[in-house]
Short mmCIF file of C-alpha atoms and ligand atoms in Angstrom, two decimals:
data_model
loop_
_atom_site.label_atom_id
_atom_site.label_comp_id
_atom_site.label_asym_id
_atom_site.label_seq_id
_atom_site.Cartn_x
_atom_site.Cartn_y
_atom_site.Cartn_z
CA MET N 1423 79.12 92.12 126.31
CA GLN N 1424 81.62 94.58 128.03
CA ALA N 1425 85.17 94.51 128.71
CA THR N 1426 87.41 97.47 130.69
CA VAL N 1427 91.29 96.91 130.17
CA ASN N 1428 93.43 99.63 131.64
CA GLY N 1429 90.90 102.34 131.83
CA LEU N 1430 89.40 101.74 128.07
CA THR N 1431 86.21 100.22 127.37
CA LEU N 1432 85.20 97.77 124.64
CA LEU N 1433 81.52 97.30 123.97
CA GLU N 1434 80.55 94.11 121.88
CA PRO N 1435 77.07 94.40 120.12
CA ARG N 1436 75.72 90.77 118.33
CA SER N 1437 73.83 92.37 115.70
CA VAL N 1438 73.85 95.92 113.83
CA ALA N 1439 70.40 96.79 115.67
CA ASP N 1440 72.42 96.11 119.00
CA ALA N 1441 75.10 98.43 118.22
CA LEU N 1442 72.64 101.15 117.31
CA ARG N 1443 71.35 100.95 120.59
CA MET N 1444 74.22 100.87 122.66
CA LEU N 1445 75.56 103.92 120.36
CA ARG N 1446 71.90 105.68 121.93
CA ASP N 1447 72.18 104.54 124.97
CA GLU N 1448 75.50 104.68 126.23
CA ALA N 1449 76.71 107.46 124.90
CA PRO N 1450 80.03 108.40 124.19
CA LEU N 1451 81.29 105.68 122.46
CA THR N 1452 84.00 105.71 119.65
CA PRO N 1453 83.13 102.80 116.60
CA LEU N 1454 85.89 100.66 115.94
CA ALA N 1455 86.28 98.62 112.97
CA GLY N 1456 89.68 97.37 111.60
CA CYS N 1457 91.22 99.66 114.24
CA THR N 1458 94.02 100.50 111.63
CA ASP N 1459 93.69 104.31 112.09
CA LEU N 1460 92.65 104.12 116.06
CA TYR N 1461 95.44 101.79 116.70
CA VAL N 1462 97.91 104.49 115.75
CA ALA N 1463 96.67 107.25 118.00
CA LEU N 1464 96.21 104.57 120.63
CA ASN N 1465 99.67 103.56 120.35
CA PHE N 1466 101.40 107.31 119.90
CA GLY N 1467 99.06 108.06 122.95
CA THR N 1468 97.13 110.65 121.35
CA LEU N 1469 93.84 108.88 121.64
CA LYS N 1470 91.50 110.91 123.56
CA GLU N 1471 88.57 108.65 123.49
CA THR N 1472 88.17 105.70 126.22
CA ARG N 1473 84.86 104.01 125.10
CA PHE N 1474 84.70 101.80 122.36
CA LEU N 1475 82.14 99.86 120.08
CA ASN N 1476 83.60 96.73 118.47
CA LEU N 1477 81.99 96.48 115.14
CA TRP N 1478 84.29 94.11 113.72
CA ARG N 1479 81.94 90.98 114.22
CA LEU N 1480 79.15 92.72 112.48
CA THR N 1481 79.80 90.40 109.50
CA ALA N 1482 75.86 91.85 107.99
CA LEU N 1483 78.12 94.86 107.55
CA ARG N 1484 80.59 93.26 105.41
CA THR N 1485 78.21 92.27 102.70
CA ILE N 1486 79.23 93.47 98.87
CA GLU N 1487 75.96 93.33 96.29
CA VAL N 1488 74.04 94.98 93.78
CA ARG N 1489 70.47 96.00 94.75
CA ARG N 1490 68.21 97.48 92.50
CA GLY N 1491 70.97 98.18 90.18
CA VAL N 1492 73.09 99.87 92.69
CA LEU N 1493 76.68 98.42 93.94
CA THR N 1494 75.94 98.53 97.87
CA ILE N 1495 79.46 97.60 99.80
CA GLY N 1496 78.87 97.08 103.18
CA ALA N 1497 81.16 99.45 105.54
CA LEU N 1498 83.21 96.78 107.00
CA ALA N 1499 84.20 95.28 103.52
CA THR N 1500 88.20 95.66 103.83
CA TYR N 1501 90.27 96.45 100.94
CA THR N 1502 90.95 92.78 100.50
CA ASP N 1503 87.23 92.37 99.98
CA LEU N 1504 87.31 95.14 97.57
CA ILE N 1505 90.12 93.48 95.56
CA ARG N 1506 88.49 89.80 95.83
CA SER N 1507 85.14 91.02 94.53
CA PRO N 1508 84.09 90.20 91.20
CA LEU N 1509 81.29 93.06 91.26
CA VAL N 1510 83.79 95.43 92.49
CA ARG N 1511 86.18 94.54 89.88
CA HIS N 1512 83.72 94.71 87.45
CA ARG N 1513 81.96 97.24 88.03
CA VAL N 1514 84.46 99.78 89.69
CA PRO N 1515 87.71 99.15 88.87
CA MET N 1516 89.34 102.42 90.02
CA LEU N 1517 88.21 101.62 93.63
CA VAL N 1518 90.06 98.43 93.31
CA ALA N 1519 93.12 100.07 91.62
CA ALA N 1520 93.03 102.35 95.09
CA ALA N 1521 92.32 99.46 97.35
CA ARG N 1522 95.52 97.86 95.97
CA GLU N 1523 97.88 100.95 96.90
CA VAL N 1524 96.44 100.59 100.81
CA GLY N 1525 99.21 100.13 103.29
CA ALA N 1526 100.62 96.46 102.75
CA ALA N 1527 98.52 93.30 103.16
CA GLN N 1528 97.82 93.49 106.60
CA ILE N 1529 96.45 96.77 106.33
CA GLN N 1530 94.47 95.56 103.30
CA HIS N 1531 92.91 92.67 105.62
CA ARG N 1532 91.90 94.92 108.32
CA GLY N 1533 91.38 98.28 107.07
CA THR N 1534 87.75 98.95 106.27
CA ILE N 1535 86.18 101.06 103.38
CA GLY N 1536 83.51 102.49 106.02
CA GLY N 1537 86.59 103.34 108.29
CA ASN N 1538 88.61 105.38 105.40
CA VAL N 1539 85.61 107.27 104.99
CA ALA N 1540 84.60 107.62 108.70
CA ASN N 1541 88.58 108.71 109.60
CA ALA N 1542 87.84 112.01 107.08
CA SER N 1543 91.43 112.32 106.32
CA PRO N 1544 92.06 114.29 103.23
CA ALA N 1545 94.72 111.57 102.17
CA GLY N 1546 92.48 108.60 102.31
CA ASP N 1547 92.85 106.51 99.05
CA THR N 1548 89.00 105.46 98.57
CA LEU N 1549 87.75 108.89 98.94
CA PRO N 1550 88.87 110.17 95.30
CA VAL N 1551 87.09 107.41 93.77
CA LEU N 1552 83.54 107.78 95.72
CA ALA N 1553 83.58 111.39 94.74
CA VAL N 1554 83.30 110.56 90.79
CA ALA N 1555 81.16 107.71 91.37
CA ASP N 1556 78.82 109.91 92.95
CA ALA N 1557 78.29 107.61 95.97
CA THR N 1558 76.06 107.88 98.62
CA VAL N 1559 76.75 107.58 102.47
CA VAL N 1560 74.35 105.17 104.01
CA LEU N 1561 74.38 106.37 107.62
CA ALA N 1562 71.98 104.35 110.80
CA SER N 1563 70.88 105.41 114.12
CA ALA N 1564 68.38 103.74 116.71
CA ALA N 1565 66.23 106.62 114.84
CA GLY N 1566 66.22 105.24 111.12
CA ILE N 1567 68.78 105.39 107.96
CA ARG N 1568 69.56 108.61 106.02
CA ARG N 1569 71.45 108.96 102.93
CA VAL N 1570 74.09 111.52 102.27
CA PRO N 1571 75.49 112.21 98.88
CA PHE N 1572 79.62 111.55 99.43
CA ASN N 1573 80.31 114.73 97.80
CA GLY N 1574 78.49 116.67 100.76
CA PHE N 1575 79.56 114.32 103.63
CA TYR N 1576 82.37 116.35 104.88
CA THR N 1577 82.39 119.49 106.22
CA GLY N 1578 86.45 120.01 106.85
CA CYS N 1579 89.32 118.02 107.99
CA ARG N 1580 88.61 115.25 109.46
CA GLN N 1581 84.69 116.56 110.05
CA SER N 1582 81.55 115.18 108.52
CA VAL N 1583 77.52 115.39 108.73
CA ARG N 1584 77.82 111.80 110.57
CA ARG N 1585 76.08 112.27 114.28
CA ALA N 1586 77.72 110.49 117.35
CA ASP N 1587 75.00 108.13 117.54
CA GLU N 1588 74.92 106.97 113.75
CA LEU N 1589 77.23 104.33 111.85
CA ILE N 1590 78.39 104.11 108.31
CA THR N 1591 76.40 101.06 107.28
CA ALA N 1592 77.40 101.22 103.56
CA LEU N 1593 78.35 103.10 100.42
CA GLU N 1594 76.33 103.15 97.45
CA ILE N 1595 77.84 103.22 93.79
CA PRO N 1596 75.49 103.62 91.08
CA PRO N 1597 76.55 102.39 87.72
CA ILE N 1598 79.19 104.28 86.12
CA ALA N 1599 79.60 105.21 82.37
CA GLY N 1600 83.13 105.83 80.80
CA ARG N 1601 86.87 105.24 81.47
CA GLN N 1602 87.78 104.74 85.06
CA TRP N 1603 91.26 105.95 86.60
CA PHE N 1604 93.11 106.23 89.46
CA ARG N 1605 96.57 107.32 90.52
CA LYS N 1606 98.33 107.80 93.99
CA VAL N 1607 101.69 109.70 93.77
CA GLY N 1608 103.45 108.95 97.56
CA THR N 1609 107.22 109.24 98.66
CA ARG N 1610 107.42 105.45 97.53
CA ALA N 1611 105.38 103.05 95.66
CA ALA N 1612 104.07 101.30 98.61
CA GLN N 1613 103.24 101.64 102.02
CA ALA N 1614 103.12 105.51 101.65
CA ILE N 1615 100.30 107.98 102.36
CA SER N 1616 99.39 109.82 99.46
CA LYS N 1617 100.96 113.18 98.62
CA VAL N 1618 98.29 113.63 96.11
CA VAL N 1619 95.73 111.29 94.81
CA MET N 1620 93.17 111.28 91.88
CA ALA N 1621 90.63 109.63 90.46
CA GLY N 1622 88.62 110.39 87.64
CA VAL N 1623 85.80 109.08 85.48
CA VAL N 1624 86.23 110.12 81.53
CA ALA N 1625 84.00 109.43 78.17
CA ARG N 1626 84.25 111.82 75.28
CA ALA N 1627 81.24 113.92 74.63
CA ARG N 1628 79.97 115.89 71.40
CA GLY N 1629 82.82 119.11 71.66
CA GLY N 1630 84.52 118.18 74.44
CA VAL N 1631 85.06 115.39 77.09
CA ASP N 1632 82.55 114.43 79.81
CA ALA N 1633 85.09 114.16 82.93
CA ARG N 1634 84.76 113.70 86.76
CA ILE N 1635 87.68 114.55 88.40
CA ALA N 1636 88.34 114.41 92.37
CA ILE N 1637 91.52 114.98 94.13
CA GLY N 1638 92.84 114.14 97.89
CA SER N 1639 95.81 115.76 99.74
CA VAL N 1640 95.42 119.17 98.02
CA ALA N 1641 92.44 120.71 100.41
CA PRO N 1642 91.20 120.17 103.62
CA THR N 1643 88.63 117.14 102.57
CA VAL N 1644 88.58 115.19 99.16
CA VAL N 1645 87.65 117.65 96.50
CA ARG N 1646 86.07 117.43 93.02
CA ALA N 1647 87.04 119.95 90.41
CA PRO N 1648 83.89 121.75 88.76
CA ARG N 1649 85.60 124.17 87.04
CA THR N 1650 88.03 122.02 85.11
CA GLU N 1651 85.56 119.59 84.36
CA ALA N 1652 83.30 122.36 83.08
CA ALA N 1653 86.47 123.27 81.13
CA LEU N 1654 86.61 120.06 79.45
CA ALA N 1655 82.99 119.95 78.81
CA ARG N 1656 83.05 123.01 76.74
CA GLY N 1657 86.52 121.25 74.61
CA ALA N 1658 89.18 123.37 76.66
CA SER N 1659 92.77 122.30 75.51
CA VAL N 1660 94.98 120.17 78.16
CA ASP N 1661 96.93 122.82 78.73
CA GLU N 1662 94.06 125.33 79.46
CA ALA N 1663 92.23 122.37 81.83
CA ARG N 1664 95.82 122.59 83.84
CA ARG N 1665 95.49 126.20 84.14
CA THR N 1666 92.26 125.96 85.28
CA LEU N 1667 93.16 122.81 87.96
CA LEU N 1668 95.45 125.09 89.05
CA ASP N 1669 93.71 127.68 89.65
CA GLU N 1670 91.22 125.57 91.59
CA ILE N 1671 93.40 123.97 94.18
CA ALA N 1672 95.10 125.38 96.93
CA PRO N 1673 97.22 123.10 98.58
CA ILE N 1674 99.24 123.45 101.52
CA ASP N 1675 102.87 122.92 102.76
CA ASP N 1676 103.13 119.87 105.17
CA MET N 1677 105.02 117.15 106.61
CA ARG N 1678 104.43 114.90 103.65
CA SER N 1679 105.04 117.46 100.83
CA THR N 1680 105.02 121.46 99.59
CA ALA N 1681 102.49 122.96 98.00
CA GLU N 1682 104.56 123.29 94.85
CA TYR N 1683 104.92 119.70 94.32
CA ARG N 1684 101.41 119.14 95.09
CA ARG N 1685 100.58 121.74 92.26
CA ARG N 1686 102.84 120.25 89.67
CA VAL N 1687 101.73 116.78 90.40
CA ALA N 1688 98.15 117.14 90.20
CA ALA N 1689 98.53 118.78 86.91
CA ASN N 1690 100.69 116.15 85.69
CA LEU N 1691 98.21 113.39 86.80
CA LEU N 1692 95.26 115.47 85.34
CA THR N 1693 97.98 115.25 81.87
CA SER N 1694 97.74 111.42 82.32
CA LEU N 1695 94.14 111.21 82.86
CA ILE N 1696 92.87 113.19 79.98
CA GLY N 1697 95.15 111.28 77.94
CA GLY N 1698 94.42 107.75 78.94
CA ARG N 1699 97.98 107.13 80.37
C1 LIG F 141 100.58 101.14 108.37
C2 LIG F 141 99.46 101.89 107.60
C3 LIG F 141 99.39 102.10 106.34
C4 LIG F 141 98.34 102.99 105.79
N1 LIG F 141 98.19 102.82 104.65
C5 LIG F 141 96.84 103.72 104.12
C6 LIG F 141 97.30 104.02 102.98
O1 LIG F 141 97.36 103.98 101.85
N2 LIG F 141 95.95 104.65 102.09
C7 LIG F 141 94.72 105.12 103.18
O2 LIG F 141 93.84 105.57 102.69
N3 LIG F 141 94.98 104.66 104.56
C8 LIG F 141 95.88 104.03 105.00
N4 LIG F 141 95.86 103.81 106.34
C9 LIG F 141 95.01 104.16 107.42
C10 LIG F 141 93.51 102.93 107.54
O3 LIG F 141 94.15 101.99 107.11
C11 LIG F 141 92.34 103.42 106.80
O4 LIG F 141 91.92 104.94 106.60
C12 LIG F 141 91.74 102.28 107.12
O5 LIG F 141 90.54 102.47 106.16
C13 LIG F 141 90.86 102.84 108.32
O6 LIG F 141 89.65 101.60 108.33
P1 LIG F 141 89.61 100.62 109.72
O7 LIG F 141 88.28 99.80 109.88
O8 LIG F 141 90.99 100.21 110.27
O9 LIG F 141 89.28 101.98 110.90
P2 LIG F 141 89.32 102.11 112.45
O10 LIG F 141 90.70 102.45 112.75
O11 LIG F 141 88.87 101.34 112.98
O12 LIG F 141 88.23 103.60 112.67
C14 LIG F 141 88.53 104.81 112.09
C15 LIG F 141 87.79 105.62 112.28
O13 LIG F 141 86.69 105.55 111.52
C16 LIG F 141 85.71 105.51 112.56
N5 LIG F 141 84.93 104.32 111.96
C17 LIG F 141 85.10 103.18 111.54
N6 LIG F 141 84.28 102.52 110.79
C18 LIG F 141 83.13 103.25 111.05
C19 LIG F 141 81.57 102.63 110.69
N7 LIG F 141 81.16 101.81 110.04
N8 LIG F 141 80.63 104.06 111.11
C20 LIG F 141 81.38 105.51 111.75
N9 LIG F 141 82.46 105.45 112.37
C21 LIG F 141 83.32 104.38 111.56
C22 LIG F 141 86.34 105.11 113.98
O14 LIG F 141 85.37 105.66 115.02
C23 LIG F 141 87.65 106.13 113.40
O15 LIG F 141 87.21 107.11 113.83
C24 LIG F 141 97.30 103.30 106.74
C25 LIG F 141 97.16 103.00 108.15
C26 LIG F 141 98.46 102.36 108.62
C27 LIG F 141 98.70 101.89 110.09
#
């Protein structure tokens, strides 16, 4: 089905296969999921795109299940779906913590994990979690399916390796060993885009700490902190780890915060992560 309102065209696929065919044959098309990001641009008059593909009714993309030991979260799973899922709560509690911090109830009911990933904002709350979970992004097109490691998905601010004819269909998360941790710092406790957002997975190891650390809002994309991770594995003290992290990130001043504030907060969050607070 196709509808046109005020120069905007909306295609309504009945299945995922239908959607992928439309992306191939009716380009250009912009996928539309919960529309919580897209609608902001539409409202501000900054949305350039005029032709949309409505994914919202494709319930096959909303499934959350374990396949061959890997947690598979459909791209259309909303934050509410994540919060309510016993599988996500059990396997990836840090993702539930992140979902609880997104917007308010309305956004949690409409906003999807696929939309958060595809939108490719450096401030997306689920992104540090997916980075430390060593998640995989499942991309589908009419030509087939490919899997991309989440940590290789972004190529720059709001840019990724996703092609225009591809949909994100799922995020795959392998079992995670270690303590999971998530923290977001914004202007206020709720309804705020992050100034700094960090996720970590920490386990004691011989001679040091086995840590995976990812930070959002301190670079054009969400980033892992490999030098800090390596320092902790070698047995670095908290102070050394903080210094390494400060060397490793290069946040900027922008409308939400200053580079200096972000650096201090990132170091303080690292202290909390390692200290288990
Ligand atoms: C009031 C408000 C508060 C918010 N608070 C937060 C917050 O606290 N933290 C946070 O991280 N975000 C926040 N957001 C941003 C937004 O809600 C999230 O990024 C959300 O996850 C976007 O999902 P969506 O389904 O609504 O995406 P949409 O708006 O439908 O799409 C976003 C982008 O992703 C693309 N896209 C969507 N799904 C797919 C797919 N399956 N495959 C390929 N491309 C796709 C679209 O083409 C578009 O470019 C907020 C937004 C608003 C309006």
